[in-house]
PDB file of C-alpha atoms in Angstrom:
ATOM      1  CA  MET A 488     100.180 165.426 140.263  1.00 45.00           C
ATOM      2  CA  SER A 489     100.700 162.183 142.407  1.00 44.00           C
ATOM      3  CA  GLY A 490     102.788 159.267 141.616  1.00 43.00           C
ATOM      4  CA  LYS A 491      99.583 157.370 140.961  1.00 43.00           C
ATOM      5  CA  THR A 492      97.905 159.895 138.817  1.00 42.00           C
ATOM      6  CA  TYR A 493     101.024 160.305 136.736  1.00 41.00           C
ATOM      7  CA  LEU A 494     101.249 156.522 136.259  1.00 41.00           C
ATOM      8  CA  SER A 495      97.681 156.054 135.114  1.00 46.00           C
ATOM      9  CA  ALA A 496      98.334 158.976 132.667  1.00 43.00           C
ATOM     10  CA  VAL A 497     101.302 157.000 131.078  1.00 39.00           C
ATOM     11  CA  VAL A 498      99.360 153.872 130.857  1.00 41.00           C
ATOM     12  CA  SER A 499      96.481 155.646 129.242  1.00 47.00           C
ATOM     13  CA  ALA A 500      98.701 157.208 126.642  1.00 43.00           C
ATOM     14  CA  ALA A 501     100.404 154.156 125.846  1.00 43.00           C
ATOM     15  CA  LEU A 502      97.137 152.091 125.236  1.00 44.00           C
ATOM     16  CA  CYS A 503      95.932 154.958 122.891  1.00 42.00           C
ATOM     17  CA  PHE A 504      99.245 154.846 120.915  1.00 42.00           C
ATOM     18  CA  GLY A 505      99.148 151.205 120.903  1.00 47.00           C
ATOM     19  CA  MET A 506      95.504 151.440 119.367  1.00 46.00           C
ATOM     20  CA  LEU A 507      96.325 154.079 116.893  1.00 42.00           C
ATOM     21  CA  ALA A 508      99.604 152.713 115.508  1.00 44.00           C
ATOM     22  CA  PRO A 509      98.015 149.870 113.667  1.00 45.00           C
ATOM     23  CA  ALA A 510      95.722 152.018 112.068  1.00 47.00           C
ATOM     24  CA  VAL A 511      98.212 154.445 111.002  1.00 42.00           C
ATOM     25  CA  ALA A 512     100.485 151.751 109.659  1.00 44.00           C
ATOM     26  CA  GLN A 513      97.225 150.203 107.770  1.00 48.00           C
ATOM     27  CA  GLU A 514      96.301 153.655 106.367  1.00 48.00           C
ATOM     28  CA  LYS A 515     100.091 154.098 105.132  1.00 48.00           C
ATOM     29  CA  PRO A 516     101.105 151.514 102.561  1.00 50.00           C
ATOM     30  CA  ASP A 517     104.215 149.857 102.817  1.00 56.00           C
ATOM     31  CA  ALA A 518     106.875 151.529 100.523  1.00 55.00           C
ATOM     32  CA  SER A 519     107.947 147.913  99.324  1.00 58.00           C
ATOM     33  CA  GLU A 520     104.324 147.278  98.110  1.00 59.00           C
ATOM     34  CA  LYS A 521     104.254 150.507  96.391  1.00 57.00           C
ATOM     35  CA  SER A 522     107.361 149.551  94.492  1.00 60.00           C
ATOM     36  CA  SER A 523     106.215 145.958  93.491  1.00 60.00           C
ATOM     37  CA  GLU A 524     102.836 147.484  92.433  1.00 60.00           C
ATOM     38  CA  LYS A 525     104.652 150.017  90.279  1.00 58.00           C
ATOM     39  CA  LYS A 526     106.934 147.440  88.825  1.00 59.00           C
ATOM     40  CA  ALA A 527     103.914 144.883  87.751  1.00 58.00           C
ATOM     41  CA  ASN A 528     102.491 147.799  85.956  1.00 62.00           C
ATOM     42  CA  GLN A 529     105.567 148.951  84.213  1.00 64.00           C
ATOM     43  CA  PRO A 530     105.158 146.297  81.180  1.00 63.00           C
ATOM     44  CA  GLU A 531     101.600 147.524  80.377  1.00 66.00           C
ATOM     45  CA  ALA A 532     102.806 151.064  80.735  1.00 60.00           C
ATOM     46  CA  ASP A 533     105.556 150.439  78.186  1.00 64.00           C
ATOM     47  CA  ALA A 534     103.576 148.711  75.803  1.00 62.00           C
ATOM     48  CA  GLN A 535     100.916 151.564  75.728  1.00 69.00           C
ATOM     49  CA  LYS A 536     104.017 154.009  75.404  1.00 64.00           C
ATOM     50  CA  THR A 537     105.247 152.134  72.241  1.00 83.00           C
ATOM     51  CA  ASP A 538     101.810 152.221  70.672  1.00 82.00           C
ATOM     52  CA  ALA A 539     101.621 155.663  71.282  1.00 84.00           C
ATOM     53  CA  GLN A 540     104.710 156.293  69.570  1.00 87.00           C
ATOM     54  CA  LYS A 541     104.121 154.372  66.694  1.00 87.00           C
ATOM     55  CA  ALA A 542     100.733 155.866  66.162  1.00 88.00           C
ATOM     56  CA  ASP A 543     102.754 159.088  66.162  1.00 90.00           C
ATOM     57  CA  VAL A 544     105.326 157.935  63.756  1.00 91.00           C
ATOM     58  CA  ASP A 545     102.524 156.508  61.368  1.00 90.00           C
ATOM     59  CA  LYS A 546     100.366 160.044  61.423  1.00 91.00           C
ATOM     60  CA  ARG A 547     103.663 162.101  60.746  1.00 93.00           C
ATOM     61  CA  TYR A 548     104.756 159.638  57.996  1.00 93.00           C
ATOM     62  CA  LYS A 549     101.605 159.854  56.306  1.00 91.00           C
ATOM     63  CA  ALA A 550     101.395 163.655  56.491  1.00 93.00           C
ATOM     64  CA  LEU A 551     104.953 164.063  55.080  1.00 94.00           C
ATOM     65  CA  THR A 552     104.183 161.857  52.026  1.00 92.00           C
ATOM     66  CA  ARG A 553     101.037 163.454  51.273  1.00 92.00           C
ATOM     67  CA  GLN A 554     102.800 166.926  51.518  1.00 94.00           C
ATOM     68  CA  ALA A 555     105.583 165.743  49.520  1.00 92.00           C
ATOM     69  CA  ALA A 556     103.495 164.437  46.659  1.00 91.00           C
ATOM     70  CA  LYS A 557     101.200 167.589  46.578  1.00 92.00           C
ATOM     71  CA  ALA A 558     104.585 169.732  46.292  1.00 92.00           C
ATOM     72  CA  TYR A 559     105.812 167.350  43.578  1.00 90.00           C
ATOM     73  CA  GLY A 560     102.390 167.774  41.673  1.00 89.00           C
ATOM     74  CA  ALA A 561     103.065 171.682  41.958  1.00 91.00           C
ATOM     75  CA  GLU A 562     106.491 171.153  40.538  1.00 88.00           C
ATOM     76  CA  GLN A 563     108.089 172.605  43.901  1.00 92.00           C
ATOM     77  CA  PHE A 564     110.688 169.848  43.670  1.00 91.00           C
ATOM     78  CA  ASP A 565     113.128 171.215  46.579  1.00 93.00           C
ATOM     79  CA  GLN A 566     110.384 171.238  49.011  1.00 94.00           C
ATOM     80  CA  SER A 567     109.099 167.716  47.776  1.00 93.00           C
ATOM     81  CA  LEU A 568     112.511 166.277  47.962  1.00 94.00           C
ATOM     82  CA  GLU A 569     113.040 167.578  51.487  1.00 94.00           C
ATOM     83  CA  LEU A 570     109.679 166.212  52.397  1.00 95.00           C
ATOM     84  CA  PHE A 571     110.362 162.530  51.194  1.00 94.00           C
ATOM     85  CA  ALA A 572     113.719 162.685  52.956  1.00 94.00           C
ATOM     86  CA  LYS A 573     112.080 163.455  56.342  1.00 94.00           C
ATOM     87  CA  ALA A 574     109.517 160.785  55.579  1.00 93.00           C
ATOM     88  CA  TYR A 575     112.238 158.372  54.844  1.00 93.00           C
ATOM     89  CA  ALA A 576     114.095 159.172  58.066  1.00 94.00           C
ATOM     90  CA  LEU A 577     111.115 158.043  59.998  1.00 93.00           C
ATOM     91  CA  LYS A 578     110.457 154.877  57.919  1.00 91.00           C
ATOM     92  CA  GLN A 579     112.768 153.311  55.380  1.00 88.00           C
ATOM     93  CA  VAL A 580     110.161 152.620  52.843  1.00 89.00           C
ATOM     94  CA  PRO A 581     111.814 151.510  49.550  1.00 88.00           C
ATOM     95  CA  ASN A 582     109.345 153.252  47.150  1.00 86.00           C
ATOM     96  CA  LEU A 583     110.601 156.690  48.696  1.00 90.00           C
ATOM     97  CA  LEU A 584     114.002 156.127  47.478  1.00 91.00           C
ATOM     98  CA  TYR A 585     112.366 156.020  43.786  1.00 89.00           C
ATOM     99  CA  ASN A 586     110.573 159.220  44.416  1.00 90.00           C
ATOM    100  CA  MET A 587     113.588 160.873  45.459  1.00 92.00           C
ATOM    101  CA  GLY A 588     115.595 159.886  42.603  1.00 90.00           C
ATOM    102  CA  ARG A 589     112.611 160.867  40.082  1.00 88.00           C
ATOM    103  CA  ILE A 590     112.810 164.564  41.603  1.00 92.00           C
ATOM    104  CA  GLU A 591     116.566 164.449  41.596  1.00 90.00           C
ATOM    105  CA  GLU A 592     116.368 163.876  37.681  1.00 86.00           C
ATOM    106  CA  LYS A 593     113.883 166.787  37.677  1.00 86.00           C
ATOM    107  CA  ARG A 594     116.168 169.018  39.277  1.00 87.00           C
ATOM    108  CA  GLY A 595     119.056 167.881  36.860  1.00 85.00           C
ATOM    109  CA  HIS A 596     120.908 166.260  39.584  1.00 89.00           C
ATOM    110  CA  PHE A 597     121.934 163.160  37.761  1.00 88.00           C
ATOM    111  CA  LYS A 598     124.398 161.507  40.002  1.00 90.00           C
ATOM    112  CA  ALA A 599     122.264 161.904  43.116  1.00 92.00           C
ATOM    113  CA  ALA A 600     119.394 160.406  41.061  1.00 91.00           C
ATOM    114  CA  ILE A 601     121.621 157.388  40.347  1.00 92.00           C
ATOM    115  CA  GLY A 602     122.519 156.835  43.989  1.00 93.00           C
ATOM    116  CA  HIS A 603     118.868 156.820  44.770  1.00 92.00           C
ATOM    117  CA  TYR A 604     117.969 154.435  42.102  1.00 91.00           C
ATOM    118  CA  GLU A 605     120.772 152.041  42.913  1.00 92.00           C
ATOM    119  CA  LYS A 606     119.810 151.786  46.531  1.00 91.00           C
ATOM    120  CA  PHE A 607     115.996 151.455  45.308  1.00 91.00           C
ATOM    121  CA  VAL A 608     116.415 148.513  42.733  1.00 89.00           C
ATOM    122  CA  THR A 609     118.414 146.119  45.498  1.00 88.00           C
ATOM    123  CA  GLU A 610     115.738 146.762  48.159  1.00 87.00           C
ATOM    124  CA  PRO A 611     113.309 143.650  48.401  1.00 81.00           C
ATOM    125  CA  GLY A 612     109.458 143.829  47.785  1.00 74.00           C
ATOM    126  CA  VAL A 613     109.173 147.023  45.650  1.00 75.00           C
ATOM    127  CA  ASP A 614     106.932 148.099  43.100  1.00 71.00           C
ATOM    128  CA  ILE A 615     107.512 146.018  40.162  1.00 80.00           C
ATOM    129  CA  LYS A 616     106.951 149.073  37.636  1.00 80.00           C
ATOM    130  CA  ALA A 617     109.050 151.271  39.388  1.00 77.00           C
ATOM    131  CA  ARG A 618     111.866 148.952  39.934  1.00 81.00           C
ATOM    132  CA  LYS A 619     111.753 148.156  36.024  1.00 85.00           C
ATOM    133  CA  ASP A 620     111.651 152.035  35.248  1.00 83.00           C
ATOM    134  CA  ALA A 621     114.512 152.680  37.675  1.00 85.00           C
ATOM    135  CA  LEU A 622     116.846 150.094  35.955  1.00 89.00           C
ATOM    136  CA  GLU A 623     115.948 151.620  32.585  1.00 87.00           C
ATOM    137  CA  ARG A 624     116.863 154.959  34.131  1.00 85.00           C
ATOM    138  CA  LEU A 625     119.945 154.025  35.710  1.00 89.00           C
ATOM    139  CA  SER A 626     121.409 152.775  32.165  1.00 87.00           C
ATOM    140  CA  THR A 627     120.033 156.068  30.608  1.00 86.00           C
ATOM    141  CA  LEU A 628     121.741 158.280  33.658  1.00 87.00           C
ATOM    142  CA  ARG A 629     124.955 156.732  33.639  1.00 89.00           C
ATOM    143  CA  GLU A 630     125.385 157.252  29.802  1.00 86.00           C
ATOM    144  CA  VAL A 631     124.458 160.781  30.426  1.00 84.00           C
ATOM    145  CA  VAL A 632     126.790 161.185  33.198  1.00 85.00           C
ATOM    146  CA  ALA A 633     129.869 159.490  31.317  1.00 85.00           C
ATOM    147  CA  LEU A 634     128.976 161.985  28.381  1.00 83.00           C
ATOM    148  CA  ARG A 635     129.073 165.078  30.713  1.00 79.00           C
ATOM    149  CA  GLU A 636     132.439 163.955  32.313  1.00 83.00           C
ATOM    150  CA  LYS A 637     133.897 163.619  28.606  1.00 81.00           C
ATOM    151  CA  GLY A 638     132.926 167.345  28.328  1.00 79.00           C
ATOM    152  CA  LYS A 639     129.972 166.836  25.625  1.00 75.00           C
ATOM    153  CA  GLU A 640     126.857 168.659  25.871  1.00 70.00           C
ATOM    154  CA  VAL A 641     123.625 166.888  26.813  1.00 64.00           C
ATOM    155  CA  ASP A 642     119.953 167.816  26.087  1.00 62.00           C
ATOM    156  CA  GLU A 643     118.063 167.475  29.338  1.00 63.00           C
ATOM    157  CA  ASP A 644     114.816 168.354  28.196  1.00 61.00           C
ATOM    158  CA  LYS A 645     115.136 165.294  25.566  1.00 59.00           C
ATOM    159  CA  ILE A 646     116.279 163.112  28.494  1.00 60.00           C
ATOM    160  CA  GLN A 647     113.253 164.097  30.553  1.00 59.00           C
ATOM    161  CA  GLU A 648     110.977 164.254  27.557  1.00 56.00           C
ATOM    162  CA  LYS A 649     110.842 160.270  27.411  1.00 54.00           C
ATOM    163  CA  HIS A 650     109.870 159.629  30.769  1.00 54.00           C
ATOM    164  CA  ASP A 651     108.033 162.920  31.747  1.00 53.00           C
ATOM    165  CA  ASP A 652     104.558 160.978  32.238  1.00 52.00           C
ATOM    166  CA  ARG A 653     106.126 158.632  34.942  1.00 58.00           C
ATOM    167  CA  LYS A 654     104.113 159.029  38.337  1.00 63.00           C
ATOM    168  CA  LEU A 655     105.554 158.794  41.783  1.00 69.00           C
ATOM    169  CA  ALA A 656     105.531 155.317  43.229  1.00 64.00           C
ATOM    170  CA  GLU A 657     103.159 154.834  46.145  1.00 66.00           C
ATOM    171  CA  ALA A 658     104.616 155.220  49.542  1.00 59.00           C
ATOM    172  CA  LYS A 659     103.140 152.296  51.062  1.00 59.00           C
ATOM    173  CA  GLU A 660     105.375 150.191  53.409  1.00 56.00           C
ATOM    174  CA  VAL A 661     106.820 146.948  52.360  1.00 49.00           C
ATOM    175  CA  ASP A 662     104.904 143.703  53.800  1.00 48.00           C
ATOM    176  CA  GLU A 663     106.465 142.211  56.672  1.00 48.00           C
ATOM    177  CA  PRO A 664     108.693 139.101  56.223  1.00 49.00           C
ATOM    178  CA  ALA A 665     107.032 136.048  55.834  1.00 52.00           C
ATOM    179  CA  PRO A 666     106.981 133.981  59.273  1.00 62.00           C
ATOM    180  CA  MET A 667     110.023 131.602  59.425  1.00 63.00           C
ATOM    181  CA  ARG A 668     109.882 127.976  60.795  1.00 69.00           C
ATOM    182  CA  VAL A 669     112.594 125.864  61.863  1.00 72.00           C
ATOM    183  CA  GLU A 670     112.885 122.528  59.640  1.00 77.00           C
ATOM    184  CA  ARG A 671     114.632 119.572  61.171  1.00 81.00           C
ATOM    185  CA  ASP A 672     116.567 117.048  58.996  1.00 83.00           C
ATOM    186  CA  TYR A 673     116.564 113.635  60.685  1.00 86.00           C
ATOM    187  CA  THR A 674     118.011 111.977  57.413  1.00 88.00           C
ATOM    188  CA  ALA A 675     121.418 111.108  58.844  1.00 89.00           C
ATOM    189  CA  ALA A 676     119.492 109.668  61.817  1.00 88.00           C
ATOM    190  CA  TRP A 677     117.388 107.539  59.880  1.00 91.00           C
ATOM    191  CA  ILE A 678     120.437 106.294  57.708  1.00 93.00           C
ATOM    192  CA  THR A 679     122.542 105.360  60.550  1.00 92.00           C
ATOM    193  CA  MET A 680     119.593 103.642  62.246  1.00 92.00           C
ATOM    194  CA  GLY A 681     118.845 101.449  59.254  1.00 94.00           C
ATOM    195  CA  VAL A 682     122.388 100.680  58.982  1.00 94.00           C
ATOM    196  CA  ALA A 683     122.540  99.482  62.851  1.00 94.00           C
ATOM    197  CA  LEU A 684     119.285  97.347  61.989  1.00 94.00           C
ATOM    198  CA  ALA A 685     121.066  95.769  59.172  1.00 95.00           C
ATOM    199  CA  ALA A 686     124.078  94.891  61.276  1.00 93.00           C
ATOM    200  CA  TYR A 687     121.971  93.593  63.961  1.00 94.00           C
ATOM    201  CA  GLY A 688     120.252  91.297  61.493  1.00 94.00           C
ATOM    202  CA  GLY A 689     123.679  90.247  60.010  1.00 92.00           C
ATOM    203  CA  ALA A 690     124.991  89.308  63.387  1.00 92.00           C
ATOM    204  CA  GLY A 691     122.019  87.394  63.896  1.00 94.00           C
ATOM    205  CA  TYR A 692     122.328  85.444  60.847  1.00 93.00           C
ATOM    206  CA  PHE A 693     126.151  84.617  61.564  1.00 92.00           C
ATOM    207  CA  ALA A 694     125.454  83.683  64.889  1.00 92.00           C
ATOM    208  CA  LEU A 695     122.918  80.914  63.616  1.00 93.00           C
ATOM    209  CA  GLN A 696     125.398  79.715  61.299  1.00 89.00           C
ATOM    210  CA  ALA A 697     128.263  79.549  64.234  1.00 88.00           C
ATOM    211  CA  ARG A 698     125.680  77.539  66.286  1.00 90.00           C
ATOM    212  CA  ASP A 699     124.935  75.298  63.198  1.00 89.00           C
ATOM    213  CA  ALA A 700     128.660  74.752  62.568  1.00 87.00           C
ATOM    214  CA  ASN A 701     128.996  73.914  66.442  1.00 88.00           C
ATOM    215  CA  ASP A 702     126.452  71.253  66.078  1.00 86.00           C
ATOM    216  CA  GLU A 703     128.052  69.968  63.114  1.00 86.00           C
ATOM    217  CA  PHE A 704     131.357  69.874  65.015  1.00 85.00           C
ATOM    218  CA  ALA A 705     130.049  67.828  67.711  1.00 84.00           C
ATOM    219  CA  ASN A 706     128.137  65.167  65.423  1.00 85.00           C
ATOM    220  CA  ALA A 707     131.113  64.981  62.904  1.00 81.00           C
ATOM    221  CA  ASP A 708     132.563  61.525  62.421  1.00 84.00           C
ATOM    222  CA  THR A 709     135.553  62.189  60.594  1.00 87.00           C
ATOM    223  CA  ARG A 710     138.436  64.613  61.445  1.00 85.00           C
ATOM    224  CA  THR A 711     137.974  66.648  57.998  1.00 87.00           C
ATOM    225  CA  ALA A 712     134.547  67.356  58.828  1.00 82.00           C
ATOM    226  CA  ARG A 713     135.287  68.426  62.438  1.00 84.00           C
ATOM    227  CA  ARG A 714     137.918  70.739  60.921  1.00 87.00           C
ATOM    228  CA  ASP A 715     135.579  72.229  58.521  1.00 85.00           C
ATOM    229  CA  ALA A 716     132.791  72.758  60.888  1.00 83.00           C
ATOM    230  CA  ALA A 717     135.485  74.394  63.226  1.00 87.00           C
ATOM    231  CA  SER A 718     136.660  76.915  60.596  1.00 89.00           C
ATOM    232  CA  THR A 719     133.208  77.860  59.500  1.00 89.00           C
ATOM    233  CA  GLY A 720     132.157  78.265  63.428  1.00 87.00           C
ATOM    234  CA  GLU A 721     135.203  80.385  64.206  1.00 90.00           C
ATOM    235  CA  THR A 722     134.450  82.770  60.850  1.00 93.00           C
ATOM    236  CA  SER A 723     130.780  82.963  61.453  1.00 90.00           C
ATOM    237  CA  SER A 724     131.513  83.822  65.234  1.00 91.00           C
ATOM    238  CA  ILE A 725     134.114  86.775  64.286  1.00 94.00           C
ATOM    239  CA  VAL A 726     131.519  88.201  61.694  1.00 93.00           C
ATOM    240  CA  ALA A 727     128.632  88.096  63.916  1.00 90.00           C
ATOM    241  CA  ASP A 728     130.787  89.764  66.777  1.00 93.00           C
ATOM    242  CA  SER A 729     131.901  92.436  64.072  1.00 93.00           C
ATOM    243  CA  MET A 730     128.321  93.235  63.141  1.00 92.00           C
ATOM    244  CA  LEU A 731     127.067  93.162  66.383  1.00 93.00           C
ATOM    245  CA  GLY A 732     129.838  95.790  67.381  1.00 94.00           C
ATOM    246  CA  LEU A 733     128.853  97.956  64.034  1.00 94.00           C
ATOM    247  CA  GLY A 734     125.277  97.927  65.212  1.00 92.00           C
ATOM    248  CA  VAL A 735     125.970  99.218  68.333  1.00 94.00           C
ATOM    249  CA  VAL A 736     128.495 102.046  67.119  1.00 94.00           C
ATOM    250  CA  MET A 737     125.579 103.030  64.400  1.00 93.00           C
ATOM    251  CA  THR A 738     122.795 102.761  67.079  1.00 95.00           C
ATOM    252  CA  GLY A 739     124.793 105.613  69.163  1.00 93.00           C
ATOM    253  CA  LEU A 740     125.027 107.359  66.125  1.00 91.00           C
ATOM    254  CA  GLY A 741     121.401 107.407  65.254  1.00 89.00           C
ATOM    255  CA  VAL A 742     120.443 108.372  68.574  1.00 92.00           C
ATOM    256  CA  TYR A 743     122.914 111.254  68.646  1.00 90.00           C
ATOM    257  CA  PHE A 744     121.343 112.388  65.325  1.00 86.00           C
ATOM    258  CA  PHE A 745     117.803 112.123  66.541  1.00 82.00           C
ATOM    259  CA  LEU A 746     118.502 114.317  69.442  1.00 89.00           C
ATOM    260  CA  SER A 747     120.620 116.959  67.570  1.00 84.00           C
ATOM    261  CA  PRO A 748     119.261 117.067  64.046  1.00 79.00           C
ATOM    262  CA  SER A 749     120.502 119.811  61.585  1.00 75.00           C
ATOM    263  CA  GLU A 750     118.297 122.816  61.379  1.00 73.00           C
ATOM    264  CA  THR A 751     117.426 125.154  58.953  1.00 72.00           C
ATOM    265  CA  GLU A 752     114.974 128.003  58.833  1.00 63.00           C
ATOM    266  CA  VAL A 753     112.483 128.029  55.892  1.00 58.00           C
ATOM    267  CA  PRO A 754     109.330 130.318  55.126  1.00 59.00           C
ATOM    268  CA  ALA A 755     106.377 128.977  56.895  1.00 56.00           C
ATOM    269  CA  ASP A 756     104.691 128.706  53.404  1.00 54.00           C
ATOM    270  CA  GLN A 757     107.188 125.859  52.540  1.00 48.00           C
ATOM    271  CA  THR A 758     108.176 127.659  49.220  1.00 46.00           C
ATOM    272  CA  ALA A 759     110.024 131.048  48.783  1.00 44.00           C
ATOM    273  CA  MET A 760     111.121 132.613  45.618  1.00 47.00           C
ATOM    274  CA  GLN A 761     113.246 135.758  45.586  1.00 46.00           C
ATOM    275  CA  LEU A 762     114.545 137.972  42.837  1.00 44.00           C
ATOM    276  CA  THR A 763     117.372 140.087  43.840  1.00 45.00           C
ATOM    277  CA  PRO A 764     118.838 142.524  41.378  1.00 45.00           C
ATOM    278  CA  GLN A 765     122.434 143.237  41.353  1.00 47.00           C
ATOM    279  CA  VAL A 766     123.554 146.868  40.236  1.00 46.00           C
ATOM    280  CA  GLY A 767     126.893 148.309  40.106  1.00 46.00           C
ATOM    281  CA  PRO A 768     128.569 150.886  37.908  1.00 46.00           C
ATOM    282  CA  GLU A 769     129.594 148.122  35.240  1.00 50.00           C
ATOM    283  CA  GLY A 770     126.068 146.927  34.576  1.00 48.00           C
ATOM    284  CA  ALA A 771     123.167 144.919  36.231  1.00 45.00           C
ATOM    285  CA  GLY A 772     121.930 141.499  36.862  1.00 50.00           C
ATOM    286  CA  MET A 773     119.540 139.422  38.323  1.00 48.00           C
ATOM    287  CA  THR A 774     119.941 136.459  41.120  1.00 48.00           C
ATOM    288  CA  PHE A 775     116.839 134.084  41.234  1.00 46.00           C
ATOM    289  CA  SER A 776     116.514 131.923  44.125  1.00 44.00           C
ATOM    290  CA  VAL A 777     113.915 129.303  45.178  1.00 45.00           C
ATOM    291  CA  GLU A 778     113.888 127.358  48.508  1.00 44.00           C
ATOM    292  CA  PHE A 779     111.309 124.412  49.407  1.00 42.00           C
TER     293      PHE A 779
END
């Protein structure tokens, strides 16, 4: 091959490569673009995954509670207790604690029943009838356990007879807590600004008194009148300056309190009432609180 022909072949190859390279680069996306696209889609993928997981948990929870209730109706208490415990592991629904306490009673495990009932009655938002029954059962079972520990015989059938018609509590989830809002208290700001305004008013009044005293001093005919006018003017000036200084200080405090008021979280509906049972080995009580 001659030198000229060889040079032509090299030039042709270079031109072909130059034309193909952009096409290849265009067909093959940049790795950084792929990474950016993947990151952009990640939140949506995570949200879909979370929704799917929540739906799966809800489905399993409902299936377990249905099976547990069915086993309880068939007096298969061991199986019912196991199923309710699995459901509670998925979702900490308070009514499940009541049901497990009820089953432990059926099995004659009174200490275990007391543990479930004690935890149940302190949970907020539970079934009212079930809570009342649990409090009654706590009192009875504690007496029974105390008698057992003293070596006295206890008629378990008689204990169950009075409450044998009780049903299980619904395994529904507790409502979500009421939305909270931040309430800002500007009371301190308004008070300090009011004091500042009063101080400015007082400063203005005594400044006028000082001016009048100065005029009286200039127009006085006797030494005594001049002395009295000078004394009055001096006193009024001092008071005016003091009240002006107080007004400036209180204004600064007022601005500070306006910019950083005290904040408290209150329910969005403005009024919240809550009954919180307090249960212990020595007895039970109830704490009632109201927030406006």
